[in-house]
GROMACS .gro file of C-alpha atoms in nm:
model
  137
    1MET     CA    1  13.516   2.283  -9.505
    2ASN     CA    2  13.473   1.913  -9.438
    3ASN     CA    3  13.263   1.706  -9.203
    4VAL     CA    4  13.465   1.382  -9.199
    5VAL     CA    5  13.504   1.133  -8.915
    6ASN     CA    6  13.745   0.837  -8.914
    7LEU     CA    7  13.693   0.601  -8.622
    8ILE     CA    8  13.855   0.271  -8.523
    9GLY     CA    9  13.700   0.077  -8.238
   10ARG     CA   10  13.522  -0.239  -8.123
   11LEU     CA   11  13.154  -0.321  -8.156
   12GLY     CA   12  12.979  -0.319  -7.820
   13GLU     CA   13  12.693  -0.539  -7.941
   14LYS     CA   14  12.564  -0.714  -8.251
   15PRO     CA   15  12.458  -0.450  -8.509
   16SER     CA   16  12.087  -0.376  -8.532
   17CYS     CA   17  11.982  -0.401  -8.899
   18ARG     CA   18  11.630  -0.332  -9.024
   19THR     CA   19  11.420  -0.234  -9.324
   20LEU     CA   20  11.214   0.086  -9.298
   21ASN     CA   21  10.857   0.131  -9.432
   22ASP     CA   22  10.989   0.289  -9.753
   23GLY     CA   23  11.218  -0.011  -9.818
   24ALA     CA   24  11.542   0.163  -9.713
   25ARG     CA   25  11.787  -0.050  -9.514
   26VAL     CA   26  11.965   0.090  -9.207
   27ALA     CA   27  12.214  -0.051  -8.956
   28ASN     CA   28  12.279   0.094  -8.612
   29LEU     CA   29  12.605   0.011  -8.438
   30SER     CA   30  12.757   0.092  -8.101
   31VAL     CA   31  13.137   0.133  -8.113
   32ALA     CA   32  13.379   0.173  -7.823
   33THR     CA   33  13.710   0.358  -7.847
   34ASP     CA   34  13.975   0.377  -7.575
   35GLU     CA   35  14.221   0.641  -7.476
   36GLY     CA   36  14.465   0.637  -7.190
   37TYR     CA   37  14.691   0.859  -6.989
   38LYS     CA   38  14.900   0.854  -6.674
   39ASP     CA   39  14.761   1.038  -6.374
   40ARG     CA   40  14.965   1.244  -6.127
   41ASP     CA   41  15.064   0.930  -5.934
   42GLY     CA   42  15.193   0.758  -6.248
   43ASN     CA   43  14.903   0.513  -6.269
   44TRP     CA   44  14.768   0.428  -6.614
   45VAL     CA   45  14.407   0.541  -6.657
   46LYS     CA   46  14.197   0.403  -6.943
   47ARG     CA   47  13.885   0.587  -7.059
   48THR     CA   48  13.627   0.432  -7.292
   49ALA     CA   49  13.402   0.644  -7.514
   50TRP     CA   50  13.092   0.504  -7.687
   51HIS     CA   51  12.981   0.619  -8.032
   52ARG     CA   52  12.652   0.560  -8.216
   53LEU     CA   53  12.691   0.480  -8.585
   54THR     CA   54  12.423   0.472  -8.854
   55VAL     CA   55  12.491   0.314  -9.193
   56TRP     CA   56  12.245   0.338  -9.484
   57GLY     CA   57  12.224   0.134  -9.805
   58ASP     CA   58  12.113  -0.214  -9.900
   59LYS     CA   59  12.456  -0.362  -9.977
   60ARG     CA   60  12.635  -0.205  -9.682
   61VAL     CA   61  12.368  -0.316  -9.436
   62GLU     CA   62  12.361  -0.667  -9.586
   63TYR     CA   63  12.741  -0.690  -9.548
   64ILE     CA   64  12.728  -0.568  -9.187
   65GLU     CA   65  12.446  -0.811  -9.108
   66LYS     CA   66  12.647  -1.109  -9.237
   67HIS     CA   67  12.998  -1.024  -9.116
   68TYR     CA   68  12.985  -0.826  -8.790
   69ALA     CA   69  12.951  -0.943  -8.431
   70LYS     CA   70  13.007  -0.808  -8.083
   71GLY     CA   71  13.375  -0.738  -8.015
   72ASP     CA   72  13.483  -0.704  -8.381
   73LEU     CA   73  13.741  -0.437  -8.455
   74ILE     CA   74  13.611  -0.200  -8.723
   75GLN     CA   75  13.718   0.110  -8.911
   76PHE     CA   76  13.448   0.362  -8.990
   77THR     CA   77  13.449   0.663  -9.220
   78GLY     CA   78  13.153   0.896  -9.232
   79ARG     CA   79  13.019   1.231  -9.119
   80LEU     CA   80  12.888   1.373  -8.795
   81GLY     CA   81  12.511   1.435  -8.788
   82TYR     CA   82  12.286   1.602  -8.534
   83SER     CA   83  11.920   1.555  -8.443
   84GLN     CA   84  11.673   1.658  -8.175
   85SER     CA   85  11.413   1.454  -7.991
   86GLU     CA   86  11.171   1.508  -7.707
   87SER     CA   87  11.059   1.272  -7.432
   88ASN     CA   88  10.831   1.365  -7.141
   89GLY     CA   89  10.868   1.734  -7.223
   90VAL     CA   90  11.250   1.720  -7.217
   91LYS     CA   91  11.437   1.809  -7.538
   92TYR     CA   92  11.743   1.603  -7.624
   93HIS     CA   93  12.019   1.693  -7.868
   94ASN     CA   94  12.181   1.390  -8.027
   95ALA     CA   95  12.500   1.344  -8.224
   96GLU     CA   96  12.565   1.036  -8.435
   97LEU     CA   97  12.810   0.922  -8.698
   98ILE     CA   98  12.656   0.855  -9.039
   99GLY     CA   99  12.828   0.616  -9.282
  100SER     CA  100  12.911   0.761  -9.620
  101THR     CA  101  13.176   0.638  -9.860
  102SER     CA  102  13.351   0.344  -9.700
  103LEU     CA  103  13.248   0.004  -9.578
  104LEU     CA  104  13.344  -0.110  -9.234
  105ALA     CA  105  13.627  -0.361  -9.225
  106PRO     CA  106  13.636  -0.631  -8.956
  107ALA     CA  107  13.959  -0.764  -8.812
  108SER     CA  108  13.965  -1.103  -8.642
  109ARG     CA  109  14.087  -1.129  -8.284
  110SER     CA  110  14.134  -1.507  -8.266
  111GLU     CA  111  14.486  -1.642  -8.233
  112THR     CA  112  14.429  -1.915  -8.490
  113ASP     CA  113  14.334  -1.659  -8.754
  114GLN     CA  114  14.641  -1.452  -8.669
  115LYS     CA  115  14.866  -1.760  -8.696
  116ALA     CA  116  14.713  -1.848  -9.035
  117LYS     CA  117  14.768  -1.493  -9.164
  118THR     CA  118  15.129  -1.498  -9.042
  119SER     CA  119  15.186  -1.833  -9.214
  120GLN     CA  120  15.038  -1.697  -9.540
  121ARG     CA  121  15.262  -1.387  -9.522
  122GLN     CA  122  15.570  -1.604  -9.469
  123LYS     CA  123  15.483  -1.814  -9.777
  124LEU     CA  124  15.445  -1.499  -9.986
  125GLN     CA  125  15.779  -1.348  -9.882
  126GLU     CA  126  16.053  -1.324 -10.141
  127PRO     CA  127  16.302  -1.611 -10.139
  128ARG     CA  128  16.616  -1.549  -9.939
  129TYR     CA  129  16.937  -1.538 -10.140
  130ASP     CA  130  17.283  -1.616 -10.018
  131LEU     CA  131  17.486  -1.301 -10.073
  132ASP     CA  132  17.795  -1.515 -10.136
  133ASP     CA  133  17.639  -1.661 -10.451
  134GLU     CA  134  17.781  -1.547 -10.781
  135ILE     CA  135  17.591  -1.261 -10.946
  136PRO     CA  136  17.452  -1.386 -11.282
  137PHE     CA  137  17.531  -1.071 -11.486
   0.00000   0.00000   0.00000
């Protein structure tokens, strides 16, 4: 049995990173995912779901703190965790995603970055050969 979650979405706000009293570092993130479908009338309906993520560890939190901003596309791998809380006599059951083995990976949305990446890929492509050239063996 496995408790594994793989999530790809966009950050809804800048990650909240802090150091706890015992020195442990933690980052809390809010990630949006979209799904869509066509209703009976053929109209496209988009539904957004929000997920709470918690990532532990000095290096992971430091990386998130330096490299993540609102709107960044991220991939998250972790596990699903549950907790309970109480406020004004009302009990709440909470579910959150807890980071485990992988770091989050940002993807830039700017057109200039995409153009630069495309240019780099074109430079790295194999040279084109004329098939009419004589084969050297």
